[in-house]
Structure formats: structure tokens, C-alpha cells
């Protein structure tokens, strides 16, 4: 059946190879790749995670994929994507036999364009279940048929495109008993084994998971999950993994997280952090954001420390896109990027835990400028042409220098002001933007025929060299 534990090595980009850090399928869990003078550290979550042999994912909101800021972060930073909503039953089979794969297909296309794994979420769940299933009053044989048709049709459609499926989601109550979903009440305990067998028949190569929340700690609910998966394995039911959603609260990362994951990996199952976020009472202050950073790092390190923890997925990119404020009024700031898509301390914490470093430890690009200062003089006047080459891109510039004699009577390609011997030239509207390595020029005429040598010229406050 080939359902064995292994570390996924997805999302290894060409960039990682160019950097030459230890790509290390051999990297040991918990040992960050070390940077040396010759090697740069990964500067994105996905490169850093690849160097550790795990994937890093995000839930993707289909409606935001057209936002280029959002989609750039999704593609640059993550090696795995989970459909936040579009692969759920109500989206994919809103009425019986009417399958709508458009949203899921968009995600698959996005993932394939960006060398990403797709995590399928979710096949059998009590929520976001259309009323024709939830309240349909079906007999056991009808509902069994409906459930199996749904699993088979969806998995057939995505066969080869979706690496992991949450086959069953949120099957437990907090006390570890079964949640009384329509599947549980109509089909009984056996519906989970049946769903996994059907899923295995539909796509024998996809990894098949059961996923839940509040099972991160060793508690009654995770005991229920543990007993279930132990029993499924004993019955030979094809199951590969357990997803720990990890919708956490600041300062409440469970101390038993690692040992709890390990009791599942000791059964031979993969474990995955599938929906990580850490919510804070709003407004979040900077001390809380620092602790949140440490806690994202701690969860990431916990996964790295557990052989068989194959990935960490965060539930959304920015705080503004998160489900949290809608469901927990007064709480939020649960993600790695803020409302303006700026990385938060939590981003740096997670990247660092993965052995990466913002900027990758790359040397700062060289800064500087060089000047050519060409003078044409006659007895009572001079024309000076200044040309400056900049090593960094400019979005507006200001050039300062001294003029030992004379008054500027005319100038071009800059706004020029003179105060005694001090001259300031600022960009004109048409030459404010200069690419790195590019140059710009301006000129002026004076009423002095004195000999002008090239002065010290500064660009945006830093002195240039003379070309
Ligand atoms: O993030 C999802 C949100 O957009 C939906 O409105 C919500 C509906 O239940 O589901 C959210 O995602 C959930 C996930 O599918 C399962 N685990 C809990 C997640 C947060 O509610």
C-alpha cells in the first residue's frame, strides 16, 4: 500500500540550490542548517523548511489570489497550499450530483505554477455541509452512497494533483466522544473507516489524514483520536496521518504538544500542524507580538523535533484575512503578516526556527555613487554638466556640493538652489526614478570663469567617488 512515514521534501526551489545551503535530506530534525562564510541562509519560509526536510504551508483564500501582494507571499513563502474553503462539500457539491471544481482547480493551477504541494481540505465534515446532506433525512444506505460518491468523485478529479487529503475532519467532541454529525448518527462509528477505505480506492497515492482541533495537548480529545487511529491501524484501514489544526491562544501553547505528537508518530503515522494560528486579545501590544513570535517558533521547533512531523501549515497569510476576528470578537492578530501584509515578529520567529534568516544573511547591496563633473569655461562664465551613476535604485534624489565662485544663472534637468557656495540639486519630475546601476545628469551655467575642480558631491547624504 506504500503508506509509510517519510519526510516530505517538497518545494525545493532553484533558489535554494543556488544558495548552496545544506539541502540535506540528511538534515536532522531540530538542527538548523548552519550558515558559513560561503553559505547563505534561506530567506523564505519555504527554502528554510526545505532545508529541514519539511513543508511549510498556508491556507489560501480563493478570493484573494487576484491580489498580487497576497499571491506573491503565497508563492514566495510557502511550499504547500490548502484550500481554505473551495474544496469543502458546500463549495464542491452544493447540490446532489452538481460538482463545481472551479475554485479548487484555480488553487491547483496556482500551486503547479509555483512548484507547490496541494493539501486537500476536506471530504467528510459536519460543517460547511450543504443542507441536502445535513438535513436530507437520508437512510444509512443512501448516505453511505452519497458520502462515497463525494469522496470518489472529488479525489478522482484531483488524483495526482493533491498530495494529502483531510478525509475526515473534526469527528470528536471535546471529551473525546464522537461528534454527533449526520455521518455519525446515520452511519455509526464505522463511517470513518469506510471513508478512508473509499479514499484509498479513489487515489492510492494520496496521503490520507484525519484532522481536528484541540488535540495538540495530551487530553481527552486527543485520547479519543489516539484510540481511533490505533483501532483503524489494527483493522488495516488505510490511514497515513493525523492533522493537528493548532488554532492556539497566546501563552497557551500546550506543554505536552511534543510528547502528544510522538505518541502518534510511534504508531507509524505522519503528523502535521495543519492550521496554525495564535490569536491575541486586541489590540495586541509589542510585548504580546514578541511572545507570539516565540510561540510560532516553538510550535515550528516542536514539529522539527518530531521525526514524522512532515509539515507546518498556517491558517491564512495576514491578520486581515484571518477567520479569527469573525468568530472570536475582540481577538485577532493571529497570523504571520499584519493587516498591511508586512511581516510580523512571528514571521521572523518562524523563519528563524526553520534555520532561515530574513535577508538570508546576504551582504547589503553595495551602496554608492560615482560622479563625472565636466566644466566648459570662458572668461566670464562656465557651463557644468554633472552625471552621477548610482549603485542603488533611486526614487527621488538630492545632490549637494559647493561652488567656489560665481552664481548659477541657468540650470536644467534638476531643481537647483544656491546658498552662498552651497548648491543643492534635486530631481526634476522626469528623472526621479533611477534603476540600480543607472545614471542621471543635470547641468547649470554660472557667471564665473574661475577654474572649477570637481568638488565633493553627495547623493542623498552619502559622498560619491569621482569617476
Ligand atoms: O477559515 C475558514 C473560514 O473562512 C470559514 O468561514 C470557516 C467555516 O467553518 O472555516 C474556516 O476554516 C476552518 C477549517 O476549515 C477547519 N478548522 C477550523 C477552521 C477555522 O474555523
Short mmCIF file of C-alpha atoms and ligand atoms in Angstrom, two decimals:
data_model
loop_
_atom_site.label_atom_id
_atom_site.label_comp_id
_atom_site.label_asym_id
_atom_site.label_seq_id
_atom_site.Cartn_x
_atom_site.Cartn_y
_atom_site.Cartn_z
CA UNK A 1 0.00 0.00 0.00
CA UNK A 2 3.03 2.22 0.35
CA UNK A 3 1.62 4.16 3.29
CA UNK A 4 4.89 4.71 5.11
CA UNK A 5 6.20 7.60 7.12
CA UNK A 6 8.70 9.78 5.41
CA UNK A 7 9.69 13.36 5.47
CA UNK A 8 8.30 15.25 2.54
CA UNK A 9 10.93 17.13 0.57
CA UNK A 10 8.71 19.38 -1.46
CA UNK A 11 9.11 22.89 -2.60
CA UNK A 12 12.84 22.81 -3.02
CA UNK A 13 13.34 25.71 -5.33
CA UNK A 14 16.14 26.51 -7.68
CA UNK A 15 16.86 29.42 -5.37
CA UNK A 16 17.73 27.07 -2.57
CA UNK A 17 20.19 25.24 -4.75
CA UNK A 18 21.84 28.43 -5.86
CA UNK A 19 22.27 29.49 -2.29
CA UNK A 20 24.02 26.22 -1.68
CA UNK A 21 22.96 25.73 1.88
CA UNK A 22 22.89 22.17 3.09
CA UNK A 23 19.75 20.93 1.35
CA UNK A 24 20.13 17.97 3.39
CA UNK A 25 17.64 15.33 3.05
CA UNK A 26 20.15 14.39 5.72
CA UNK A 27 19.38 17.44 7.87
CA UNK A 28 18.34 16.17 11.26
CA UNK A 29 15.15 17.39 12.79
CA UNK A 30 15.85 20.21 15.17
CA UNK A 31 19.25 21.02 13.72
CA UNK A 32 19.03 24.19 11.72
CA UNK A 33 21.22 24.42 8.68
CA UNK A 34 24.31 26.32 9.69
CA UNK A 35 25.47 29.30 7.71
CA UNK A 36 29.14 29.58 6.95
CA UNK A 37 31.11 32.29 5.26
CA UNK A 38 30.41 30.53 1.97
CA UNK A 39 26.77 29.64 2.53
CA UNK A 40 23.85 31.96 2.87
CA UNK A 41 20.82 31.10 4.92
CA UNK A 42 17.39 30.67 3.46
CA UNK A 43 15.46 33.90 3.44
CA UNK A 44 11.98 32.47 2.86
CA UNK A 45 9.92 30.08 4.91
CA UNK A 46 9.76 27.60 2.04
CA UNK A 47 13.50 27.47 1.40
CA UNK A 48 14.20 27.22 5.10
CA UNK A 49 11.61 24.47 5.55
CA UNK A 50 13.00 22.58 2.54
CA UNK A 51 16.44 22.66 4.12
CA UNK A 52 14.90 20.93 7.14
CA UNK A 53 13.04 18.36 5.04
CA UNK A 54 9.55 19.57 5.91
CA UNK A 55 6.97 21.62 4.06
CA UNK A 56 5.50 24.92 5.14
CA UNK A 57 2.00 25.73 4.00
CA UNK A 58 -0.74 28.27 4.17
CA UNK A 59 -4.48 28.22 3.78
CA UNK A 60 -5.34 30.11 0.60
CA UNK A 61 -8.44 32.25 0.26
CA UNK A 62 -9.59 31.87 -3.35
CA UNK A 63 -11.00 35.40 -3.44
CA UNK A 64 -7.59 36.90 -2.64
CA UNK A 65 -5.50 35.10 -5.25
CA UNK A 66 -6.06 38.00 -7.64
CA UNK A 67 -4.40 40.36 -5.11
CA UNK A 68 -0.76 40.39 -6.21
CA UNK A 69 0.60 41.21 -2.75
CA UNK A 70 -1.27 38.24 -1.32
CA UNK A 71 -0.41 35.84 -4.13
CA UNK A 72 3.27 36.82 -4.11
CA UNK A 73 3.56 35.98 -0.44
CA UNK A 74 1.65 32.74 -1.00
CA UNK A 75 4.01 31.67 -3.79
CA UNK A 76 7.30 33.02 -2.45
CA UNK A 77 7.00 31.89 1.14
CA UNK A 78 5.11 28.58 1.07
CA UNK A 79 5.73 25.14 -0.40
CA UNK A 80 2.22 23.84 0.32
CA UNK A 81 -1.23 25.34 -0.09
CA UNK A 82 -4.53 24.30 1.49
CA UNK A 83 -7.86 25.44 0.09
CA UNK A 84 -9.35 27.49 2.91
CA UNK A 85 -12.90 26.91 1.66
CA UNK A 86 -13.21 25.96 -2.01
CA UNK A 87 -12.73 22.20 -1.61
CA UNK A 88 -15.33 21.90 1.13
CA UNK A 89 -18.51 19.97 0.40
CA UNK A 90 -20.82 23.00 0.16
CA UNK A 91 -18.49 24.52 -2.46
CA UNK A 92 -17.68 21.44 -4.42
CA UNK A 93 -21.04 19.62 -4.47
CA UNK A 94 -23.64 22.23 -3.47
CA UNK A 95 -26.49 20.12 -4.79
CA UNK A 96 -26.54 16.42 -5.45
CA UNK A 97 -24.51 15.48 -8.50
CA UNK A 98 -23.63 19.09 -9.25
CA UNK A 99 -19.87 19.28 -8.82
CA UNK A 100 -18.09 22.62 -9.01
CA UNK A 101 -14.35 22.28 -9.22
CA UNK A 102 -13.59 25.82 -10.40
CA UNK A 103 -12.15 27.17 -7.15
CA UNK A 104 -10.16 24.04 -6.39
CA UNK A 105 -8.81 23.98 -9.92
CA UNK A 106 -7.64 27.57 -9.53
CA UNK A 107 -5.69 26.57 -6.46
CA UNK A 108 -4.17 23.53 -8.17
CA UNK A 109 -3.12 25.69 -11.13
CA UNK A 110 -1.58 28.25 -8.78
CA UNK A 111 0.28 25.53 -6.91
CA UNK A 112 1.58 23.91 -10.07
CA UNK A 113 2.78 27.25 -11.42
CA UNK A 114 4.67 27.78 -8.18
CA UNK A 115 6.05 24.30 -7.53
CA UNK A 116 3.83 23.76 -4.50
CA UNK A 117 2.10 20.83 -2.89
CA UNK A 118 -1.70 20.93 -2.59
CA UNK A 119 -3.37 19.84 0.65
CA UNK A 120 -6.99 18.85 0.08
CA UNK A 121 -9.40 20.11 2.74
CA UNK A 122 -11.81 18.40 3.38
CA UNK A 123 -14.02 15.47 2.32
CA UNK A 124 -16.21 14.41 5.25
CA UNK A 125 -17.08 17.13 7.77
CA UNK A 126 -20.19 18.19 9.65
CA UNK A 127 -19.67 21.88 8.83
CA UNK A 128 -19.98 23.70 5.52
CA UNK A 129 -22.07 20.72 4.56
CA UNK A 130 -24.99 21.57 2.29
CA UNK A 131 -28.44 21.08 3.69
CA UNK A 132 -29.27 18.36 1.16
CA UNK A 133 -26.77 16.18 3.01
CA UNK A 134 -27.05 17.60 6.52
CA UNK A 135 -30.83 17.71 6.75
CA UNK A 136 -31.72 15.37 3.95
CA UNK A 137 -33.15 12.65 6.16
CA UNK A 138 -31.29 10.00 4.20
CA UNK A 139 -31.25 6.36 5.18
CA UNK A 140 -27.91 4.82 6.10
CA UNK A 141 -27.55 3.20 2.70
CA UNK A 142 -28.38 6.44 0.91
CA UNK A 143 -25.96 8.49 2.98
CA UNK A 144 -23.23 5.86 2.62
CA UNK A 145 -23.68 6.03 -1.13
CA UNK A 146 -23.67 9.84 -1.08
CA UNK A 147 -20.53 10.01 1.09
CA UNK A 148 -18.65 7.52 -1.02
CA UNK A 149 -19.68 9.18 -4.27
CA UNK A 150 -18.49 12.53 -2.94
CA UNK A 151 -15.11 11.16 -1.85
CA UNK A 152 -14.60 9.21 -5.06
CA UNK A 153 -15.64 11.97 -7.44
CA UNK A 154 -13.58 14.66 -5.76
CA UNK A 155 -10.49 12.51 -5.32
CA UNK A 156 -10.70 11.20 -8.88
CA UNK A 157 -10.86 14.76 -10.17
CA UNK A 158 -7.74 15.75 -8.21
CA UNK A 159 -5.85 12.48 -8.49
CA UNK A 160 -2.17 13.25 -8.93
CA UNK A 161 -2.69 16.91 -8.02
CA UNK A 162 -3.49 16.69 -4.32
CA UNK A 163 -0.79 15.13 -2.15
CA UNK A 164 -2.69 14.94 1.14
CA UNK A 165 -6.41 14.82 1.93
CA UNK A 166 -8.18 15.61 5.16
CA UNK A 167 -10.53 12.68 4.61
CA UNK A 168 -12.39 13.22 7.87
CA UNK A 169 -12.43 16.49 9.77
CA UNK A 170 -13.41 17.28 13.36
CA UNK A 171 -15.04 13.97 14.25
CA UNK A 172 -14.70 14.44 18.00
CA UNK A 173 -16.34 16.25 20.87
CA UNK A 174 -14.10 17.89 23.44
CA UNK A 175 -14.48 14.91 25.78
CA UNK A 176 -13.18 12.50 23.16
CA UNK A 177 -16.54 11.01 22.25
CA UNK A 178 -17.78 11.15 18.69
CA UNK A 179 -19.36 14.37 17.48
CA UNK A 180 -22.99 13.65 16.52
CA UNK A 181 -22.63 14.69 12.87
CA UNK A 182 -25.12 13.38 10.35
CA UNK A 183 -22.48 10.82 9.31
CA UNK A 184 -22.04 9.61 12.89
CA UNK A 185 -25.72 9.48 13.75
CA UNK A 186 -26.78 7.86 10.48
CA UNK A 187 -23.86 5.54 9.73
CA UNK A 188 -22.44 4.91 13.21
CA UNK A 189 -18.80 4.65 14.29
CA UNK A 190 -17.81 2.81 11.13
CA UNK A 191 -18.22 5.78 8.83
CA UNK A 192 -14.61 6.88 9.39
CA UNK A 193 -13.11 3.53 8.37
CA UNK A 194 -15.43 3.47 5.39
CA UNK A 195 -14.42 6.97 4.32
CA UNK A 196 -10.72 6.07 4.45
CA UNK A 197 -11.22 2.84 2.51
CA UNK A 198 -13.14 4.69 -0.16
CA UNK A 199 -10.48 7.39 -0.31
CA UNK A 200 -7.71 4.82 -0.67
CA UNK A 201 -9.52 3.17 -3.55
CA UNK A 202 -10.03 6.53 -5.26
CA UNK A 203 -6.40 7.67 -5.08
CA UNK A 204 -3.99 5.09 -3.68
CA UNK A 205 -1.11 7.57 -3.86
CA UNK A 206 -2.64 10.44 -1.90
CA UNK A 207 -1.80 10.59 1.79
CA UNK A 208 -4.97 10.20 3.86
CA UNK A 209 -5.38 12.17 7.09
CA UNK A 210 -7.81 12.76 9.89
CA UNK A 211 -7.75 16.32 11.19
CA UNK A 212 -9.03 18.03 14.34
CA UNK A 213 -8.60 20.96 16.73
CA UNK A 214 -7.84 20.99 20.45
CA UNK A 215 -5.92 17.73 20.11
CA UNK A 216 -2.48 19.37 20.42
CA UNK A 217 -2.23 18.61 24.13
CA UNK A 218 -2.44 15.22 25.73
CA UNK A 219 -6.10 15.46 26.73
CA UNK A 220 -9.43 13.67 26.50
CA UNK A 221 -9.99 14.71 22.89
CA UNK A 222 -6.53 13.65 21.72
CA UNK A 223 -7.03 10.39 23.64
CA UNK A 224 -10.18 9.86 21.58
CA UNK A 225 -8.21 10.49 18.40
CA UNK A 226 -5.39 8.25 19.54
CA UNK A 227 -7.75 5.40 20.33
CA UNK A 228 -9.49 5.81 16.99
CA UNK A 229 -6.36 5.80 14.83
CA UNK A 230 -4.89 2.91 16.83
CA UNK A 231 -8.03 0.96 16.14
CA UNK A 232 -8.06 1.91 12.45
CA UNK A 233 -4.46 0.73 12.08
CA UNK A 234 -5.30 -2.51 13.88
CA UNK A 235 -8.13 -3.08 11.42
CA UNK A 236 -5.83 -2.40 8.47
CA UNK A 237 -7.69 0.76 7.49
CA UNK A 238 -5.51 2.86 5.14
CA UNK A 239 -4.63 6.00 7.09
CA UNK A 240 -1.35 7.92 6.84
CA UNK A 241 -1.55 10.95 9.02
CA UNK A 242 -3.14 12.99 11.75
CA UNK A 243 -3.58 16.73 11.33
CA UNK A 244 -3.31 18.89 14.45
CA UNK A 245 -5.06 22.11 13.49
CA UNK A 246 -3.37 24.17 16.21
CA UNK A 247 -5.69 27.16 16.44
CA UNK A 248 -3.87 28.35 19.53
CA UNK A 249 -4.25 31.17 22.04
CA UNK A 250 -1.30 33.36 23.03
CA UNK A 251 0.55 31.95 26.04
CA UNK A 252 -1.37 28.69 25.84
CA UNK A 253 0.86 26.51 23.67
CA UNK A 254 0.45 23.15 25.37
CA UNK A 255 3.48 21.80 27.18
CA UNK A 256 2.57 18.27 26.13
CA UNK A 257 2.50 19.10 22.40
CA UNK A 258 5.70 17.24 21.53
CA UNK A 259 5.04 14.11 23.57
CA UNK A 260 1.49 14.04 22.24
CA UNK A 261 2.70 14.19 18.62
CA UNK A 262 5.19 11.46 19.38
CA UNK A 263 2.59 9.02 20.62
CA UNK A 264 1.01 9.29 17.16
CA UNK A 265 4.27 9.00 15.23
CA UNK A 266 5.12 5.98 17.36
CA UNK A 267 2.15 4.29 15.69
CA UNK A 268 3.88 4.87 12.34
CA UNK A 269 1.67 7.77 11.33
CA UNK A 270 2.79 11.10 9.97
CA UNK A 271 1.73 14.13 11.95
CA UNK A 272 1.21 17.61 10.55
CA UNK A 273 0.44 21.01 12.03
CA UNK A 274 -2.38 21.82 9.63
CA UNK A 275 -3.99 25.16 10.58
CA UNK A 276 -1.63 27.04 12.86
CA UNK A 277 -2.56 30.47 14.15
CA UNK A 278 -2.05 32.09 17.56
CA UNK A 279 -4.69 34.61 18.49
CA UNK A 280 -4.25 37.59 20.76
CA UNK A 281 -6.69 39.85 22.64
CA UNK A 282 -6.93 43.05 20.64
CA UNK A 283 -5.24 45.38 20.42
CA UNK A 284 -2.03 43.36 20.50
CA UNK A 285 0.90 45.21 22.05
CA UNK A 286 4.52 44.76 21.08
CA UNK A 287 5.32 42.51 24.06
CA UNK A 288 2.48 40.22 23.01
CA UNK A 289 3.69 40.16 19.42
CA UNK A 290 7.15 39.18 20.67
CA UNK A 291 5.72 36.34 22.72
CA UNK A 292 3.63 35.32 19.73
CA UNK A 293 6.84 35.17 17.71
CA UNK A 294 8.44 32.86 20.28
CA UNK A 295 5.34 30.69 20.27
CA UNK A 296 5.22 30.33 16.47
CA UNK A 297 8.91 29.41 16.72
CA UNK A 298 8.22 26.94 19.48
CA UNK A 299 5.47 25.12 17.54
CA UNK A 300 7.72 25.01 14.48
CA UNK A 301 10.61 23.64 16.55
CA UNK A 302 8.30 21.06 18.05
CA UNK A 303 7.47 19.78 14.58
CA UNK A 304 11.16 19.73 13.63
CA UNK A 305 11.97 17.81 16.77
CA UNK A 306 9.47 15.05 15.99
CA UNK A 307 10.58 12.59 13.34
CA UNK A 308 7.44 12.03 11.29
CA UNK A 309 6.16 15.60 11.63
CA UNK A 310 6.25 16.42 7.94
CA UNK A 311 5.00 19.98 7.75
CA UNK A 312 3.53 23.08 9.30
CA UNK A 313 0.68 24.96 7.64
CA UNK A 314 -0.51 28.34 8.89
CA UNK A 315 -4.17 29.26 8.56
CA UNK A 316 -4.02 32.34 6.37
CA UNK A 317 -1.41 34.89 5.45
CA UNK A 318 -2.33 38.20 7.02
CA UNK A 319 -4.24 39.20 10.12
CA UNK A 320 -6.76 40.98 7.92
CA UNK A 321 -7.67 37.74 6.11
CA UNK A 322 -7.96 35.58 9.19
CA UNK A 323 -11.16 33.84 10.29
CA UNK A 324 -10.40 34.67 13.94
CA UNK A 325 -11.99 38.12 14.42
CA UNK A 326 -15.23 36.91 12.85
CA UNK A 327 -15.55 34.02 15.26
CA UNK A 328 -13.85 35.44 18.37
CA UNK A 329 -14.83 39.11 18.63
CA UNK A 330 -12.06 41.11 20.32
CA UNK A 331 -9.36 38.63 19.31
CA UNK A 332 -7.13 38.65 16.27
CA UNK A 333 -3.57 39.36 15.09
CA UNK A 334 -3.23 35.60 14.74
CA UNK A 335 -1.08 35.35 11.61
CA UNK A 336 2.47 35.97 10.40
CA UNK A 337 1.75 39.11 8.38
CA UNK A 338 -0.06 42.20 9.65
CA UNK A 339 -3.06 44.00 8.18
CA UNK A 340 -0.78 45.70 5.65
CA UNK A 341 0.92 42.46 4.61
CA UNK A 342 4.08 43.43 6.47
CA UNK A 343 5.87 40.52 8.16
CA UNK A 344 5.36 40.49 11.92
CA UNK A 345 7.82 39.34 14.57
CA UNK A 346 6.03 35.99 14.30
CA UNK A 347 7.25 35.66 10.71
CA UNK A 348 10.84 36.18 11.76
CA UNK A 349 10.37 33.80 14.67
CA UNK A 350 9.09 31.03 12.43
CA UNK A 351 11.75 31.64 9.77
CA UNK A 352 14.49 31.60 12.37
CA UNK A 353 13.14 28.39 13.90
CA UNK A 354 13.39 26.83 10.45
CA UNK A 355 17.06 27.84 10.29
CA UNK A 356 16.48 30.78 7.94
CA UNK A 357 17.19 34.42 8.35
CA UNK A 358 15.44 37.49 6.97
CA UNK A 359 17.51 38.66 4.03
CA UNK A 360 19.33 35.33 4.08
CA UNK A 361 22.41 36.91 5.67
CA UNK A 362 23.25 38.29 2.26
CA UNK A 363 25.64 41.21 2.31
CA UNK A 364 23.90 44.52 1.83
CA UNK A 365 23.97 45.50 -1.79
CA UNK A 366 26.84 47.90 -2.40
CA UNK A 367 25.79 51.47 -1.92
CA UNK A 368 27.47 54.37 -3.57
CA UNK A 369 27.71 56.62 -6.50
CA UNK A 370 30.31 57.98 -8.81
CA UNK A 371 30.40 61.38 -10.42
CA UNK A 372 31.59 62.87 -13.64
CA UNK A 373 31.84 66.69 -13.45
CA UNK A 374 32.63 68.28 -16.81
CA UNK A 375 33.33 72.02 -16.99
CA UNK A 376 33.41 74.26 -20.06
CA UNK A 377 34.66 77.71 -19.03
CA UNK A 378 35.35 81.00 -20.65
CA UNK A 379 36.45 84.35 -19.17
CA UNK A 380 33.10 85.29 -17.65
CA UNK A 381 31.18 82.11 -17.40
CA UNK A 382 31.09 78.31 -17.07
CA UNK A 383 28.79 75.51 -18.07
CA UNK A 384 28.95 72.40 -15.87
CA UNK A 385 27.48 69.01 -16.73
CA UNK A 386 27.14 66.63 -13.78
CA UNK A 387 26.46 62.94 -14.33
CA UNK A 388 26.03 60.53 -11.41
CA UNK A 389 25.92 56.75 -11.58
CA UNK A 390 24.15 55.10 -8.64
CA UNK A 391 24.63 51.53 -7.44
CA UNK A 392 21.20 51.51 -5.75
CA UNK A 393 17.84 52.29 -7.24
CA UNK A 394 16.61 55.80 -6.51
CA UNK A 395 13.11 57.04 -6.07
CA UNK A 396 13.96 60.73 -5.85
CA UNK A 397 17.41 62.20 -5.30
CA UNK A 398 19.16 65.18 -3.77
CA UNK A 399 22.74 66.17 -4.67
CA UNK A 400 24.84 68.57 -2.60
CA UNK A 401 28.18 70.18 -3.44
CA UNK A 402 30.00 73.51 -3.16
CA UNK A 403 30.68 76.02 -5.89
CA UNK A 404 33.78 78.09 -5.02
CA UNK A 405 32.86 81.16 -7.09
CA UNK A 406 30.01 82.62 -9.09
CA UNK A 407 26.24 82.46 -9.17
CA UNK A 408 24.15 79.94 -11.03
CA UNK A 409 22.23 81.81 -13.71
CA UNK A 410 20.60 78.94 -15.54
CA UNK A 411 20.09 75.18 -14.95
CA UNK A 412 18.45 72.13 -16.50
CA UNK A 413 17.25 68.63 -15.59
CA UNK A 414 17.14 69.45 -11.86
CA UNK A 415 15.66 71.89 -9.39
CA UNK A 416 18.68 73.85 -8.15
CA UNK A 417 19.01 76.17 -5.19
CA UNK A 418 22.17 78.01 -4.21
CA UNK A 419 23.01 79.49 -0.82
CA UNK A 420 26.41 81.15 -0.84
CA UNK A 421 28.83 78.50 -2.05
CA UNK A 422 26.45 75.62 -1.21
CA UNK A 423 24.43 74.16 -4.06
CA UNK A 424 21.57 71.68 -3.79
CA UNK A 425 20.17 69.96 -6.85
CA UNK A 426 17.02 67.85 -6.53
CA UNK A 427 15.44 65.65 -9.13
CA UNK A 428 13.09 67.00 -11.73
CA UNK A 429 9.81 65.19 -12.18
CA UNK A 430 11.06 63.22 -15.17
CA UNK A 431 14.26 61.82 -13.64
CA UNK A 432 13.29 60.93 -10.06
CA UNK A 433 13.46 57.18 -10.63
CA UNK A 434 16.81 55.67 -11.45
CA UNK A 435 17.49 51.96 -11.62
CA UNK A 436 20.34 50.40 -9.67
CA UNK A 437 23.44 50.81 -11.80
CA UNK A 438 21.79 53.57 -13.79
CA UNK A 439 22.79 57.19 -14.10
CA UNK A 440 21.23 60.62 -14.28
CA UNK A 441 22.56 64.04 -15.22
CA UNK A 442 21.86 67.71 -14.79
CA UNK A 443 23.65 70.91 -15.65
CA UNK A 444 23.99 74.56 -14.86
CA UNK A 445 25.58 77.76 -16.06
CA UNK A 446 27.39 80.30 -13.86
CA UNK A 447 28.61 83.85 -14.28
CA UNK A 448 32.16 82.95 -13.22
CA UNK A 449 35.15 81.94 -15.33
CA UNK A 450 37.02 80.71 -12.25
CA UNK A 451 38.56 77.28 -12.57
CA UNK A 452 36.20 74.71 -11.06
CA UNK A 453 37.74 71.42 -9.98
CA UNK A 454 35.44 68.52 -9.22
CA UNK A 455 34.00 69.13 -5.72
CA UNK A 456 32.95 66.55 -3.18
CA UNK A 457 29.45 65.60 -4.25
CA UNK A 458 26.96 63.78 -2.07
CA UNK A 459 23.92 61.85 -3.26
CA UNK A 460 21.11 61.56 -0.73
CA UNK A 461 23.60 62.36 2.01
CA UNK A 462 26.39 59.95 1.04
CA UNK A 463 29.55 61.10 -0.70
CA UNK A 464 30.22 59.85 -4.21
CA UNK A 465 33.52 58.92 -5.74
CA UNK A 466 34.86 60.72 -8.79
CA UNK A 467 34.56 58.74 -11.95
O1 LIG B 1 -11.04 29.79 7.60
C1 LIG B 1 -12.30 29.20 7.29
C2 LIG B 1 -13.37 30.28 7.21
O2 LIG B 1 -13.11 31.12 6.10
C3 LIG B 1 -14.74 29.63 7.11
O3 LIG B 1 -15.72 30.64 7.19
C4 LIG B 1 -14.89 28.64 8.23
C5 LIG B 1 -16.26 27.99 8.17
O4 LIG B 1 -16.35 26.97 9.10
O5 LIG B 1 -13.90 27.67 8.14
C6 LIG B 1 -12.64 28.20 8.37
O6 LIG B 1 -11.67 27.20 8.37
C7 LIG B 1 -11.83 26.18 9.35
C8 LIG B 1 -11.30 24.90 8.76
O7 LIG B 1 -11.95 24.63 7.56
C9 LIG B 1 -11.46 23.76 9.72
N1 LIG B 1 -10.86 24.05 11.00
C10 LIG B 1 -11.24 25.33 11.59
C11 LIG B 1 -11.03 26.45 10.62
C12 LIG B 1 -11.34 27.79 11.26
O8 LIG B 1 -12.69 27.87 11.56
#
